[in-house]
PDB file of C-alpha atoms and ligand atoms in Angstrom:
ATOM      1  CA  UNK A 315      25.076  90.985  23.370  1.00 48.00           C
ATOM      2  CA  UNK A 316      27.121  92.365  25.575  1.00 52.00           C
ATOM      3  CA  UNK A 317      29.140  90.245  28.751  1.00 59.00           C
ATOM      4  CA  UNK A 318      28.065  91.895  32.143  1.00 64.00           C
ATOM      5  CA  UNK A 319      31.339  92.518  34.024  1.00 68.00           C
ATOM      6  CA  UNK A 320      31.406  92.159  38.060  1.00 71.00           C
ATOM      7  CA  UNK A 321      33.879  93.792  40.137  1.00 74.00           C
ATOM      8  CA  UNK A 322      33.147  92.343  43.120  1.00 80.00           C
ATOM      9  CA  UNK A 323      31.081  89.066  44.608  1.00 81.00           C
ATOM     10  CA  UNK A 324      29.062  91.287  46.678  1.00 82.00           C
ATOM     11  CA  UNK A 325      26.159  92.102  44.525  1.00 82.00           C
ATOM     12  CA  UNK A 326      22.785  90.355  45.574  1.00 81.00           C
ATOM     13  CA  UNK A 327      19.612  89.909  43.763  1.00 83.00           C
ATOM     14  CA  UNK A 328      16.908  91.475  45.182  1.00 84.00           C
ATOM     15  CA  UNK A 329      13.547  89.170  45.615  1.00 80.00           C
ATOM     16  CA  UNK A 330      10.628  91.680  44.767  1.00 85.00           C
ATOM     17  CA  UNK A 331       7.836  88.863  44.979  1.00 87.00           C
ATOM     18  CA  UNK A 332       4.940  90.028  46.836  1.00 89.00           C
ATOM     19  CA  UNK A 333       5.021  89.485  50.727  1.00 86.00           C
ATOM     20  CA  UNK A 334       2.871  86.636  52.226  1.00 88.00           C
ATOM     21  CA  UNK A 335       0.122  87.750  55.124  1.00 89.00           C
ATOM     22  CA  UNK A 336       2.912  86.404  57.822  1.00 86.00           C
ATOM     23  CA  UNK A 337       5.539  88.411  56.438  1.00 86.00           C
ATOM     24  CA  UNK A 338       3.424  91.558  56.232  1.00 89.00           C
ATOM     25  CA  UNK A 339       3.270  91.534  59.946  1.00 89.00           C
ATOM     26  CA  UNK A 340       7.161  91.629  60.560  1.00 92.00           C
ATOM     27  CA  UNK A 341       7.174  89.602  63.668  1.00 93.00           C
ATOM     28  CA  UNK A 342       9.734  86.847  62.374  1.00 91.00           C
ATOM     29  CA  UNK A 343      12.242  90.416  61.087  1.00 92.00           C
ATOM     30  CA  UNK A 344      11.374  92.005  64.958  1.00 95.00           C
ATOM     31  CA  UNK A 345      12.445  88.531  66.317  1.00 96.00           C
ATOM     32  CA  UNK A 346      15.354  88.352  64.308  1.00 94.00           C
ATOM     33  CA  UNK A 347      16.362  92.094  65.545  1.00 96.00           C
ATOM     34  CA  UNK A 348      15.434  91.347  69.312  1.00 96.00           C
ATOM     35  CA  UNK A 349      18.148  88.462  68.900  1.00 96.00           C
ATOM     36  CA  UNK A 350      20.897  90.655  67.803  1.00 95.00           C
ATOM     37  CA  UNK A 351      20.103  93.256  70.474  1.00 95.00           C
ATOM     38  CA  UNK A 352      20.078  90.475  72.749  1.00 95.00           C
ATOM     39  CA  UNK A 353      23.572  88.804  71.821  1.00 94.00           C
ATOM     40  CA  UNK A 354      25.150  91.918  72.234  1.00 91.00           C
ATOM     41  CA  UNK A 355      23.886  92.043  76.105  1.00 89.00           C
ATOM     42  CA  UNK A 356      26.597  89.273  77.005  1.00 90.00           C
ATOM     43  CA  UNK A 357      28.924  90.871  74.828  1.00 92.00           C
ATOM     44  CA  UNK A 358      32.437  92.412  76.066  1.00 89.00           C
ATOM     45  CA  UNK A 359      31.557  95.994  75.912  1.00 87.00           C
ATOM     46  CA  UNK A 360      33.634  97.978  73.198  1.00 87.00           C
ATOM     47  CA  UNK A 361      32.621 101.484  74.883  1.00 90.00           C
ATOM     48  CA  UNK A 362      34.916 102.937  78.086  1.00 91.00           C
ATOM     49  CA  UNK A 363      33.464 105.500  80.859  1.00 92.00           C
ATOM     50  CA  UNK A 364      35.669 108.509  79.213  1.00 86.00           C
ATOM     51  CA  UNK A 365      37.171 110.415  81.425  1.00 83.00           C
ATOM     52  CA  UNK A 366      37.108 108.070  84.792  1.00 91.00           C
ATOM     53  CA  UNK A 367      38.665 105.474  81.980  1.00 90.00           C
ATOM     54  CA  UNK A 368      40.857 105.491  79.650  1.00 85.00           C
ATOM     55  CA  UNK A 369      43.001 103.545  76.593  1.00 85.00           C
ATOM     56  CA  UNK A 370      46.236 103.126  76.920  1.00 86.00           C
ATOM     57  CA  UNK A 371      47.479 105.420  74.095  1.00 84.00           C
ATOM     58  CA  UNK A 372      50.066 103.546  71.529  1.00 87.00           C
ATOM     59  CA  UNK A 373      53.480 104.093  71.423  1.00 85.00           C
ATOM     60  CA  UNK A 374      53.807 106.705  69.125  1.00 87.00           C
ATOM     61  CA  UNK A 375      51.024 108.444  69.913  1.00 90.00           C
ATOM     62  CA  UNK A 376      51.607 112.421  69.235  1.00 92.00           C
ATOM     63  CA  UNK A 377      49.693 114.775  71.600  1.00 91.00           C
ATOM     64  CA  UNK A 378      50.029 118.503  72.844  1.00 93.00           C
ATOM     65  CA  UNK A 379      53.156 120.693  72.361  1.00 96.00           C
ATOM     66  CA  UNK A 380      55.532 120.738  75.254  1.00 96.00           C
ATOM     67  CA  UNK A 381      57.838 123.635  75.111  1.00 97.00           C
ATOM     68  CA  UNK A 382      61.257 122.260  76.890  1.00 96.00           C
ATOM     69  CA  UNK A 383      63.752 123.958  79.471  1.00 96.00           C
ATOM     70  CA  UNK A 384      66.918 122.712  80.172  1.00 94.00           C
ATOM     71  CA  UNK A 385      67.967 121.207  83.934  1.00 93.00           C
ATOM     72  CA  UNK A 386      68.228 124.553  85.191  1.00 95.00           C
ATOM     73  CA  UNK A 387      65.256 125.667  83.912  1.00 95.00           C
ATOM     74  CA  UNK A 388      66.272 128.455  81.570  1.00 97.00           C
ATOM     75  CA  UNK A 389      63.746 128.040  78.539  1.00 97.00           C
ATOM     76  CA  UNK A 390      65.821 126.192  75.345  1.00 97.00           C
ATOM     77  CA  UNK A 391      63.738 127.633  72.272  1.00 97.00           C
ATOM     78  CA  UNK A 392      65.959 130.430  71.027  1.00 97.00           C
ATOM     79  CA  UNK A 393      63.461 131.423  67.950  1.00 96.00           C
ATOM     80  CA  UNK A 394      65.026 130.245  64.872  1.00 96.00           C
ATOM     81  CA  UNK A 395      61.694 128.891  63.323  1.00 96.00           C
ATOM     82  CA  UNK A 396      63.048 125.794  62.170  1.00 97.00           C
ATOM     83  CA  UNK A 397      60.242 124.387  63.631  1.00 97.00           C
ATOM     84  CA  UNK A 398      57.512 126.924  61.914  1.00 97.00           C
ATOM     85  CA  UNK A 399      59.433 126.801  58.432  1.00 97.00           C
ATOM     86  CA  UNK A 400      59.012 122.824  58.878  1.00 97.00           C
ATOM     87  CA  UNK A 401      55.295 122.547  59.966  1.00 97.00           C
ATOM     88  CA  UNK A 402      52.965 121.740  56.838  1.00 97.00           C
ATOM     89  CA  UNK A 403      49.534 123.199  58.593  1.00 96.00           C
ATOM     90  CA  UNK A 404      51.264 127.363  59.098  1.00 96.00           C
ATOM     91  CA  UNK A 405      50.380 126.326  62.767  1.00 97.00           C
ATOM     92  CA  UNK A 406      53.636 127.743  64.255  1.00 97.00           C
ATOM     93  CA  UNK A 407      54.263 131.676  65.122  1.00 97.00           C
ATOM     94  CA  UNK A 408      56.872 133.240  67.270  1.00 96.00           C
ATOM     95  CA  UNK A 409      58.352 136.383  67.711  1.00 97.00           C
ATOM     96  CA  UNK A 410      61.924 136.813  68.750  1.00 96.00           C
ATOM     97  CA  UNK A 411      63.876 138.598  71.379  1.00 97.00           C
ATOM     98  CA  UNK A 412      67.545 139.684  72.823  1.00 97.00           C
ATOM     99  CA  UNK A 413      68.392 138.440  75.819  1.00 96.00           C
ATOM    100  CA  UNK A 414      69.137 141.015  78.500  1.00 95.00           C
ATOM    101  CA  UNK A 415      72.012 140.825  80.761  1.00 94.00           C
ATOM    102  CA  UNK A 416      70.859 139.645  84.200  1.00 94.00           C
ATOM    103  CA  UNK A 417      68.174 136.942  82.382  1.00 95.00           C
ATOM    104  CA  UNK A 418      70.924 134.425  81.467  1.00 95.00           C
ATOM    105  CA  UNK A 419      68.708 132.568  84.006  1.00 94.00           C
ATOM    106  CA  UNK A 420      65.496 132.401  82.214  1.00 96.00           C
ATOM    107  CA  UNK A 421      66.999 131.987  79.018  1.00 97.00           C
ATOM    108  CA  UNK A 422      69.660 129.115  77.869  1.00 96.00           C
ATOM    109  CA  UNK A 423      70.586 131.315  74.848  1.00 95.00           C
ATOM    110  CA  UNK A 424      71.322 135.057  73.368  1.00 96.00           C
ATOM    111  CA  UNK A 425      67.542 134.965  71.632  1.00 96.00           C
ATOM    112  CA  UNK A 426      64.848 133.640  72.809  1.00 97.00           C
ATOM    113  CA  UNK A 427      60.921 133.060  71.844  1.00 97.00           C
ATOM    114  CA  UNK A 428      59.031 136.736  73.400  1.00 97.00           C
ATOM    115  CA  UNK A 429      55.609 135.071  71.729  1.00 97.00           C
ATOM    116  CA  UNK A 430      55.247 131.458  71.006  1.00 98.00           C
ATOM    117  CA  UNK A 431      52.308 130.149  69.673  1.00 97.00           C
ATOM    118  CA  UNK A 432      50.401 127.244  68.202  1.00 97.00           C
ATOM    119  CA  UNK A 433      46.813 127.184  66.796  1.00 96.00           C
ATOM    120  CA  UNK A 434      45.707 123.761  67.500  1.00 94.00           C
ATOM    121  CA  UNK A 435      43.304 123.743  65.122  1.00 94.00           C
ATOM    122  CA  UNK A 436      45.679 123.958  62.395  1.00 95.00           C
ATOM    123  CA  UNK A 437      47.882 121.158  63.759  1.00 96.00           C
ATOM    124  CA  UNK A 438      47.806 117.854  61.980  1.00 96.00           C
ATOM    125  CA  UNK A 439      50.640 116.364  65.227  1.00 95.00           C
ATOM    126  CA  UNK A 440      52.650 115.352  62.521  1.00 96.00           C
ATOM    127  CA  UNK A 441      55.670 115.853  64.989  1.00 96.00           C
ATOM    128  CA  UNK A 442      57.571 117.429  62.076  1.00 97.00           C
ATOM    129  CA  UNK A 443      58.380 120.599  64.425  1.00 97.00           C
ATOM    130  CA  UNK A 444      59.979 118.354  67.161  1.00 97.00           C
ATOM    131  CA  UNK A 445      62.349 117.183  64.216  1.00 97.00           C
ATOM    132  CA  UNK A 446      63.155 120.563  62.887  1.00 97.00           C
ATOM    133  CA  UNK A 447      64.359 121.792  66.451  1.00 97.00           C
ATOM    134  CA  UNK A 448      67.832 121.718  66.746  1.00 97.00           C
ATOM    135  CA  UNK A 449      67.761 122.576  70.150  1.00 96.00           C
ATOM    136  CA  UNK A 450      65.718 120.037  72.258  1.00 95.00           C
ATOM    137  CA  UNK A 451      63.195 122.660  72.644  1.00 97.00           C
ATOM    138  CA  UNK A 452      60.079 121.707  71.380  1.00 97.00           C
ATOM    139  CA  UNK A 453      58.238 117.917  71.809  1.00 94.00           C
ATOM    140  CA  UNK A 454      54.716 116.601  71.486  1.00 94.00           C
ATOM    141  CA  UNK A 455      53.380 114.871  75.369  1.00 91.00           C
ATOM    142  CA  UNK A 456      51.255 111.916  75.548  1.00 86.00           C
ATOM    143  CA  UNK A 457      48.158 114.033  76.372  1.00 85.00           C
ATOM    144  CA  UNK A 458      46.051 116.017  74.333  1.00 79.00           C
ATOM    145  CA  UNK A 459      44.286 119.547  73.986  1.00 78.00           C
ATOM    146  CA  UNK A 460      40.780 119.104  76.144  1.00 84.00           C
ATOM    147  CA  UNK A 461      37.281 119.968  74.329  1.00 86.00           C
ATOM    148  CA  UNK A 462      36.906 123.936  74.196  1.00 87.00           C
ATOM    149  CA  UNK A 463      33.780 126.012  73.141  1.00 89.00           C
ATOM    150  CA  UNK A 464      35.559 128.931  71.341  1.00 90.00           C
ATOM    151  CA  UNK A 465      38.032 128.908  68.634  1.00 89.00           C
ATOM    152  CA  UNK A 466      40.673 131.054  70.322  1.00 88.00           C
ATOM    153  CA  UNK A 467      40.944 128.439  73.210  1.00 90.00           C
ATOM    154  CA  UNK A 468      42.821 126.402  70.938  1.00 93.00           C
ATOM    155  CA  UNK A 469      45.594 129.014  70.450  1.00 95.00           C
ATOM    156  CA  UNK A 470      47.837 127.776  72.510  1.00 96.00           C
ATOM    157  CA  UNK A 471      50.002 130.543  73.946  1.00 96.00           C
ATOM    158  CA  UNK A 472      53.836 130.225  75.446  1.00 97.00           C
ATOM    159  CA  UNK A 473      53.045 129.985  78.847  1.00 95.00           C
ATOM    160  CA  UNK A 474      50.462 127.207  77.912  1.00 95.00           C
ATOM    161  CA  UNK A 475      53.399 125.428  76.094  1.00 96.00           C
ATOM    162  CA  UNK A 476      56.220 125.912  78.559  1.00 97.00           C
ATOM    163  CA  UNK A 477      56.953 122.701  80.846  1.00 96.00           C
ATOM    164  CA  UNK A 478      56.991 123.419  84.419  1.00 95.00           C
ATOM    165  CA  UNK A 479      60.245 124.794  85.788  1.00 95.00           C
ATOM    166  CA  UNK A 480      62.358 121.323  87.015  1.00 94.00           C
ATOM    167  CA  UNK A 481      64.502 123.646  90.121  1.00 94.00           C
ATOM    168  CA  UNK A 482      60.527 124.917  90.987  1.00 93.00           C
ATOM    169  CA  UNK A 483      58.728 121.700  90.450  1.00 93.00           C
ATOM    170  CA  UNK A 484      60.394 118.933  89.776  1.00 93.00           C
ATOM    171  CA  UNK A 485      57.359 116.582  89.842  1.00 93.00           C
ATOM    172  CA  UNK A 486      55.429 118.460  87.415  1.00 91.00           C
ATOM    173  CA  UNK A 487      58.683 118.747  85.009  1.00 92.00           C
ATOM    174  CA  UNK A 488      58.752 115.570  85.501  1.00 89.00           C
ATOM    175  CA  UNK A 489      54.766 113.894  84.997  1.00 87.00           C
ATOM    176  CA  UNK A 490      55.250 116.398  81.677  1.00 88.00           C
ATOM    177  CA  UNK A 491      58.309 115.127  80.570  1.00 83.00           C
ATOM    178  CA  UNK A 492      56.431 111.801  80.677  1.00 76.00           C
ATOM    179  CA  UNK A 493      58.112 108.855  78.163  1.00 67.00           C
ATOM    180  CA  UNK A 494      60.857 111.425  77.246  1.00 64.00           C
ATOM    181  CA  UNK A 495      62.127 111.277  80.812  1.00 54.00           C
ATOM    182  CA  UNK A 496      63.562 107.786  79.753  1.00 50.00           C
ATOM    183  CA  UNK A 497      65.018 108.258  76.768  1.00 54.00           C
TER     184      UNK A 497
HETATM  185  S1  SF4 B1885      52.893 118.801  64.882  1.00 84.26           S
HETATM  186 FE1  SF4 B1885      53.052 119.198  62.678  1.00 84.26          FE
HETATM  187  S2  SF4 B1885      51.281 120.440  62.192  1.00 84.26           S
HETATM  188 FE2  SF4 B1885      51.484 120.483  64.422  1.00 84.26          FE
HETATM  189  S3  SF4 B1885      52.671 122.343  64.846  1.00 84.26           S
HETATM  190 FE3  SF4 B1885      54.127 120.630  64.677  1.00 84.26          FE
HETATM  191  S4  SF4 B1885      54.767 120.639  62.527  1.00 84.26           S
HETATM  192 FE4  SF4 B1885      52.902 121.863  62.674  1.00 84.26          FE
HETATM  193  S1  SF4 B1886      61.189 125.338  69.114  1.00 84.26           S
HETATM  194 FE1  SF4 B1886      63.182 124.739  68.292  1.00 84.26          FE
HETATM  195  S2  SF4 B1886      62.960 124.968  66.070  1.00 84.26           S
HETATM  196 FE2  SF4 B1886      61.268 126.088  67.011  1.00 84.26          FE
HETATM  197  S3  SF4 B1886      62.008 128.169  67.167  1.00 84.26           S
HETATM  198 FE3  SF4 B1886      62.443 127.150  69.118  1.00 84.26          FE
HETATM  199  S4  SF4 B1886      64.546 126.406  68.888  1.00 84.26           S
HETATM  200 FE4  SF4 B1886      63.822 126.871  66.837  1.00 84.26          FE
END
């Protein structure tokens, strides 16, 4: 005969004996339940009131896709698709562009990023594009992309990326800079 092998301690016999007239009437198992529900009343309360609340998100915490501009506010991404050769998901598509004379303004160098986009439903916020970038241009914020009912709301487009201009408004360059403002 054979040895019955156990791979874990968690196995339980099961009684099948018939159930007394008591037991039939489940009070004692309703009890039992009541007390649960009723130790959980005093209970700290594991659930927040999302969006008027909300966790503190950890340090390393990966969110939405800032596109960066220097302090001038000329946009750095000049279109090399570093950061769309290194993203595992395909989520990454640009198209590029010469820069004009009279837009050394608007644009830090001789190419720059016409179309920019990133389908969020792809993304995995791995954060491999913000290592690719060789130019400082591309980041993931501490906040994320909000609940949308179609699919194309989650294509995020460049001027959905860009940060706010820091010589136009420095406070919003600034609350979307976030963490990266310290560094
Ligand atoms: S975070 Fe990762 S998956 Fe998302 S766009 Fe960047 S490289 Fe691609
Ligand atoms: S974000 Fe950075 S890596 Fe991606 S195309 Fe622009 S400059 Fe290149």
């Amino acid at each position: 005969m054979g040895v019955k092998m156990q791979l874990t301690n968690k196995s339980k016999q099961v009684d099948r004996k018939p159930m007394t007239f008591l037991e039939s009437l489940y009070l004692w198992n309703i009890a039992k339940g009541m007390m649960i529900t009723l130790k959980h009343f005093f209970r700290k309360k594991p659930t927040i009131q999302y969006p008027e609340q909300q966790r503190p998100f950890s340090k390393v915490f990966r969110g939405l896709h800032i596109l960066n501009r220097d302090e001038e506010g000329r946009e750095r991404c000049t279109a090399c698709g570093l950061c769309a050769v290194a993203c595992p998901a395909e989520a990454i598509t640009m198209e590029a562009a010469e820069r004009e004379n009279g837009e050394e303004h608007l644009y830090r160098e001789e190419k720059y990023a016409a179309k920019y986009e990133i389908n969020m439903l792809r993304c995995i916020f791995c954060g491999y594009c913000e290592e690719a970038c060789p130019k400082d241009a591309i980041y993931l914020s501490e906040t994320f992309a909000p609940a949308n009912y179609g699919r194309t709301g989650f294509i995020y487009k460049k001027q959905d990326l860009l940060i706010p201009n820091p010589v136009e408004d420095p406070e919003g360059y600034k609350k979307a800079l976030g963490d990266k403002a310290k560094q």
